[in-house]
PDB file of C-alpha atoms in Angstrom:
ATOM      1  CA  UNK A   1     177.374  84.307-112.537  1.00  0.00           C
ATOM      2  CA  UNK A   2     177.766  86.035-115.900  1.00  0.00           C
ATOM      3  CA  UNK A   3     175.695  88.049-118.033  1.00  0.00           C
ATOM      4  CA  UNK A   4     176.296  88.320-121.258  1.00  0.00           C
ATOM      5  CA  UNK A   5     173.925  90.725-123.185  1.00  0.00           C
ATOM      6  CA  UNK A   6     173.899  91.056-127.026  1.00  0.00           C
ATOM      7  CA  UNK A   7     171.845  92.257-130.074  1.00  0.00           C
ATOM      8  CA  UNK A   8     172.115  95.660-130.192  1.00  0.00           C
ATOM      9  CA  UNK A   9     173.510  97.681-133.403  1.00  0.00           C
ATOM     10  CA  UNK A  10     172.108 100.849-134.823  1.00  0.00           C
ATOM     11  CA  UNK A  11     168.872 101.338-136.218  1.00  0.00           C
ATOM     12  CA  UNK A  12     166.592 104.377-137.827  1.00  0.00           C
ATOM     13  CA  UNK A  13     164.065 105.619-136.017  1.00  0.00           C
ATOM     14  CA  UNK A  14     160.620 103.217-136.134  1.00  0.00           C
ATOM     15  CA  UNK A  15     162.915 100.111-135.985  1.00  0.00           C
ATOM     16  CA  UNK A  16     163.387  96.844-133.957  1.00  0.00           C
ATOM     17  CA  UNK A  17     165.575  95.224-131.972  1.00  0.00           C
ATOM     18  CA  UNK A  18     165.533  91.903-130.201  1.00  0.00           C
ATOM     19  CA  UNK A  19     168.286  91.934-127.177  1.00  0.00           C
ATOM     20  CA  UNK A  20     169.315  88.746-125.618  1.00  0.00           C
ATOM     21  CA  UNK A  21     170.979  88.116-122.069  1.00  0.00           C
ATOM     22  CA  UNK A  22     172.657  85.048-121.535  1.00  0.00           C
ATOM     23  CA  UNK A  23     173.065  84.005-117.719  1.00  0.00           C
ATOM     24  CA  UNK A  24     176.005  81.770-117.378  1.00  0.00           C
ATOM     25  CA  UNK A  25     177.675  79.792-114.542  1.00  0.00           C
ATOM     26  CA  UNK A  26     173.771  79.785-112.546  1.00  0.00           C
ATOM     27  CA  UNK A  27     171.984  76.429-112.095  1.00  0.00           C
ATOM     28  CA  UNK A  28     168.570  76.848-113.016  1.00  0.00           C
ATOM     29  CA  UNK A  29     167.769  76.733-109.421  1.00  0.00           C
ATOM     30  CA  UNK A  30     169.597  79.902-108.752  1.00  0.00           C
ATOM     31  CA  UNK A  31     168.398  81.927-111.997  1.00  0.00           C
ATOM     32  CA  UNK A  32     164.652  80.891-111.944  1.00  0.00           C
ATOM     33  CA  UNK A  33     163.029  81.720-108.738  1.00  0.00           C
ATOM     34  CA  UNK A  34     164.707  85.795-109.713  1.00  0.00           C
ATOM     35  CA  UNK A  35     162.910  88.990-110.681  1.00  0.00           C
ATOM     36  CA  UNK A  36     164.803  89.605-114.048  1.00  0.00           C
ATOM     37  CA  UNK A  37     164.966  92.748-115.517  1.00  0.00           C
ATOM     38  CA  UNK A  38     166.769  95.269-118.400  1.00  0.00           C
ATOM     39  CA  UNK A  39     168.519  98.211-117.350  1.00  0.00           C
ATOM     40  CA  UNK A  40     169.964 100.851-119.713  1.00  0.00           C
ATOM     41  CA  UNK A  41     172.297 103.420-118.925  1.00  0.00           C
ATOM     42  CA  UNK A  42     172.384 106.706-121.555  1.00  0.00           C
ATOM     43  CA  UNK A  43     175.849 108.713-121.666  1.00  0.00           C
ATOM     44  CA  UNK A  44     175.648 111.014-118.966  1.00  0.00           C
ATOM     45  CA  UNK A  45     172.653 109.619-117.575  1.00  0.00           C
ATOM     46  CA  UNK A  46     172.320 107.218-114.353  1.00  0.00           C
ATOM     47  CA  UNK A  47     171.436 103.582-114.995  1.00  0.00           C
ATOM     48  CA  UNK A  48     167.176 102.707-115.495  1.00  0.00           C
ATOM     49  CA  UNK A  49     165.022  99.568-114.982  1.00  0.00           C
ATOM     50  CA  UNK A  50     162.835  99.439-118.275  1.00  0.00           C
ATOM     51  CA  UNK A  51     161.755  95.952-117.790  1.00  0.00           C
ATOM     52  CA  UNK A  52     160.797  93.232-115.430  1.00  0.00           C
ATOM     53  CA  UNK A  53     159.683  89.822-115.844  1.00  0.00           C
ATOM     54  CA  UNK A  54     158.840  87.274-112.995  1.00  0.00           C
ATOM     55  CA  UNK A  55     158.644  83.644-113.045  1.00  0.00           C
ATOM     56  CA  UNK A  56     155.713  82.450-113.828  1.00  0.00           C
ATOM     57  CA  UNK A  57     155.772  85.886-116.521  1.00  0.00           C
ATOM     58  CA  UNK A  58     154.207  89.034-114.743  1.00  0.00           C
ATOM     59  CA  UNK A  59     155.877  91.965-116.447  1.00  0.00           C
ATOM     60  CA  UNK A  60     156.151  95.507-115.521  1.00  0.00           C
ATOM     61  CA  UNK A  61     157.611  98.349-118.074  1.00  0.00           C
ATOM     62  CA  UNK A  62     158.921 101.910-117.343  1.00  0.00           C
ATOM     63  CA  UNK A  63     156.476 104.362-118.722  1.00  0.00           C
ATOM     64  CA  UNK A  64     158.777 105.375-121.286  1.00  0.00           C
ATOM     65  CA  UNK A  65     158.724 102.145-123.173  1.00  0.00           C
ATOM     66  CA  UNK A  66     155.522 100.432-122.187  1.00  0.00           C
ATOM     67  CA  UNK A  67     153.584  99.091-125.497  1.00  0.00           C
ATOM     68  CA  UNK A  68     157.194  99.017-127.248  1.00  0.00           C
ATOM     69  CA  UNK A  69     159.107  97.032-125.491  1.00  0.00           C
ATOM     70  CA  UNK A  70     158.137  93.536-124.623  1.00  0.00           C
ATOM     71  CA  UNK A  71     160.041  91.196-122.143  1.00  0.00           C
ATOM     72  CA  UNK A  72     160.599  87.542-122.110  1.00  0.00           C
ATOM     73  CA  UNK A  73     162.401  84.555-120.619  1.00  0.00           C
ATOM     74  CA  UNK A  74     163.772  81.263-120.890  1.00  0.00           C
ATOM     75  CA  UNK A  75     164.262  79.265-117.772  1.00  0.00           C
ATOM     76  CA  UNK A  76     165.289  75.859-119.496  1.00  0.00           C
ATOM     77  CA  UNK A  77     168.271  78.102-120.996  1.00  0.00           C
ATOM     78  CA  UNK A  78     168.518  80.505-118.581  1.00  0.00           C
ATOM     79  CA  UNK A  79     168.339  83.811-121.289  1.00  0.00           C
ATOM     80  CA  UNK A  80     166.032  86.810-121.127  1.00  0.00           C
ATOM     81  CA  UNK A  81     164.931  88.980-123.914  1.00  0.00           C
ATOM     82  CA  UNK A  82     163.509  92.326-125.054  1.00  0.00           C
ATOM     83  CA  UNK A  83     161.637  92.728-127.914  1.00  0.00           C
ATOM     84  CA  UNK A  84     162.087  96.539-128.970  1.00  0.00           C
ATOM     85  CA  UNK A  85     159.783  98.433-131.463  1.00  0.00           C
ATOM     86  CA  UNK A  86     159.026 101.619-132.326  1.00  0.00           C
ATOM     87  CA  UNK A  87     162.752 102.609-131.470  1.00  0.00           C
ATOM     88  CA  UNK A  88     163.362 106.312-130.737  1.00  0.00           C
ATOM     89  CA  UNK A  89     166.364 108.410-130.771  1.00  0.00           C
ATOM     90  CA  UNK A  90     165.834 108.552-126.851  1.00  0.00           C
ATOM     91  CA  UNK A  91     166.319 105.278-126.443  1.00  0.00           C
ATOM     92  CA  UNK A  92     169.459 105.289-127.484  1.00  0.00           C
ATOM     93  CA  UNK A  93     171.948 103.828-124.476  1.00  0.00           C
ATOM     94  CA  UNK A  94     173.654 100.396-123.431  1.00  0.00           C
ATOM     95  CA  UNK A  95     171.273  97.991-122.521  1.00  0.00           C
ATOM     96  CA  UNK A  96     171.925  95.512-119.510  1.00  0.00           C
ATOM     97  CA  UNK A  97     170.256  92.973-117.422  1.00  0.00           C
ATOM     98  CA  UNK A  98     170.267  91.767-114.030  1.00  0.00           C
ATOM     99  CA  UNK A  99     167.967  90.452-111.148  1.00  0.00           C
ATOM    100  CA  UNK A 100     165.497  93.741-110.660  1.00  0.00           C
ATOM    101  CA  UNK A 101     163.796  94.688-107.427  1.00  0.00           C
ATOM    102  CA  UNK A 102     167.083  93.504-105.256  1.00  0.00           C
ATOM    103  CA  UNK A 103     169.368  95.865-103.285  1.00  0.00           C
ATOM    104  CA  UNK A 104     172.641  96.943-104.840  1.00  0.00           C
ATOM    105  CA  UNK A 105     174.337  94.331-103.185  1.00  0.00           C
ATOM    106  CA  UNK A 106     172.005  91.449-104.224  1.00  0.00           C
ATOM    107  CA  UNK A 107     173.029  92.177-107.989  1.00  0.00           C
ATOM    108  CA  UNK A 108     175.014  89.819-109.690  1.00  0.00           C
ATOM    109  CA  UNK A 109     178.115  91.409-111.136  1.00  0.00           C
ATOM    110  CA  UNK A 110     177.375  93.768-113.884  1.00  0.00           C
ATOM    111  CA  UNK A 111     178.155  92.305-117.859  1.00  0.00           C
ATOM    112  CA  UNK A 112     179.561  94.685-120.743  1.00  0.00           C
ATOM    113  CA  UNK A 113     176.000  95.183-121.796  1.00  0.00           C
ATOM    114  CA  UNK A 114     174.800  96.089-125.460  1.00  0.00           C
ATOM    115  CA  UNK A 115     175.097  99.295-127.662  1.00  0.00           C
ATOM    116  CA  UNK A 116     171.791 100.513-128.916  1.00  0.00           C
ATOM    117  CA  UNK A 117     171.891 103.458-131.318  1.00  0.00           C
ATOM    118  CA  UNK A 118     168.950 104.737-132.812  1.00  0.00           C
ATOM    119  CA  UNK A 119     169.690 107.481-135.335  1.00  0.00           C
ATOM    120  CA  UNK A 120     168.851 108.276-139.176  1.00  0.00           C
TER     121      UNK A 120
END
């Protein structure tokens, strides 16, 4: 499996981004029935789950981004995606995603992820 996560760029403060994770090499069979989730990982900071999205959709957001962020997915095309408003300089960090609420071990291998800057 490979996830390839993209959209990011730099933005001012009270912007949007919309992040997209492809999953590649999964049959829908495999990527479907998972938890999915974004991750971002601040420099000097350990790696946090911001988002989670079930299939059927049952979302769950980190306190930190809840009513700003808003998760989706694709099964037919196996993608997920964050819709990000109201950007803040603190959310500035690569952005990843993976299967969420899975041990370390469970993860599929980690992609480059996606730089997102928000500065003025």
């Amino acid at each position: 499996v490979q996830l390839q996560a993209s959209g990011g760029g730099l933005v001012q403060p009270g912007g949007s981004l919309r992040l997209s994770c492809k999953v590649s090499r999964a049959i829908t069979s495999v990527f479907n029935p998972n938890v999915m989730g974004w991750y971002r990982q601040a420099p000097g900071k350990e790696r946090e789950l911001v988002a989670t999205i079930r299939s059927p959709p049952d979302t769950t957001y980190a306190d930190s981004v809840k009513g700003r962020f808003t998760i989706s997915r694709d099964n037919a095309r196996k993608m997920v995606f964050l819709q990000m408003n109201s950007l803040r300089p603190d959310d500035t960090a690569v952005y990843y995603c993976n299967k969420a609420f899975v041990s370390d071990s469970a993860l599929w291998r980690w992609g480059q992820g996606t730089q997102v800057t928000v500065s003025s």
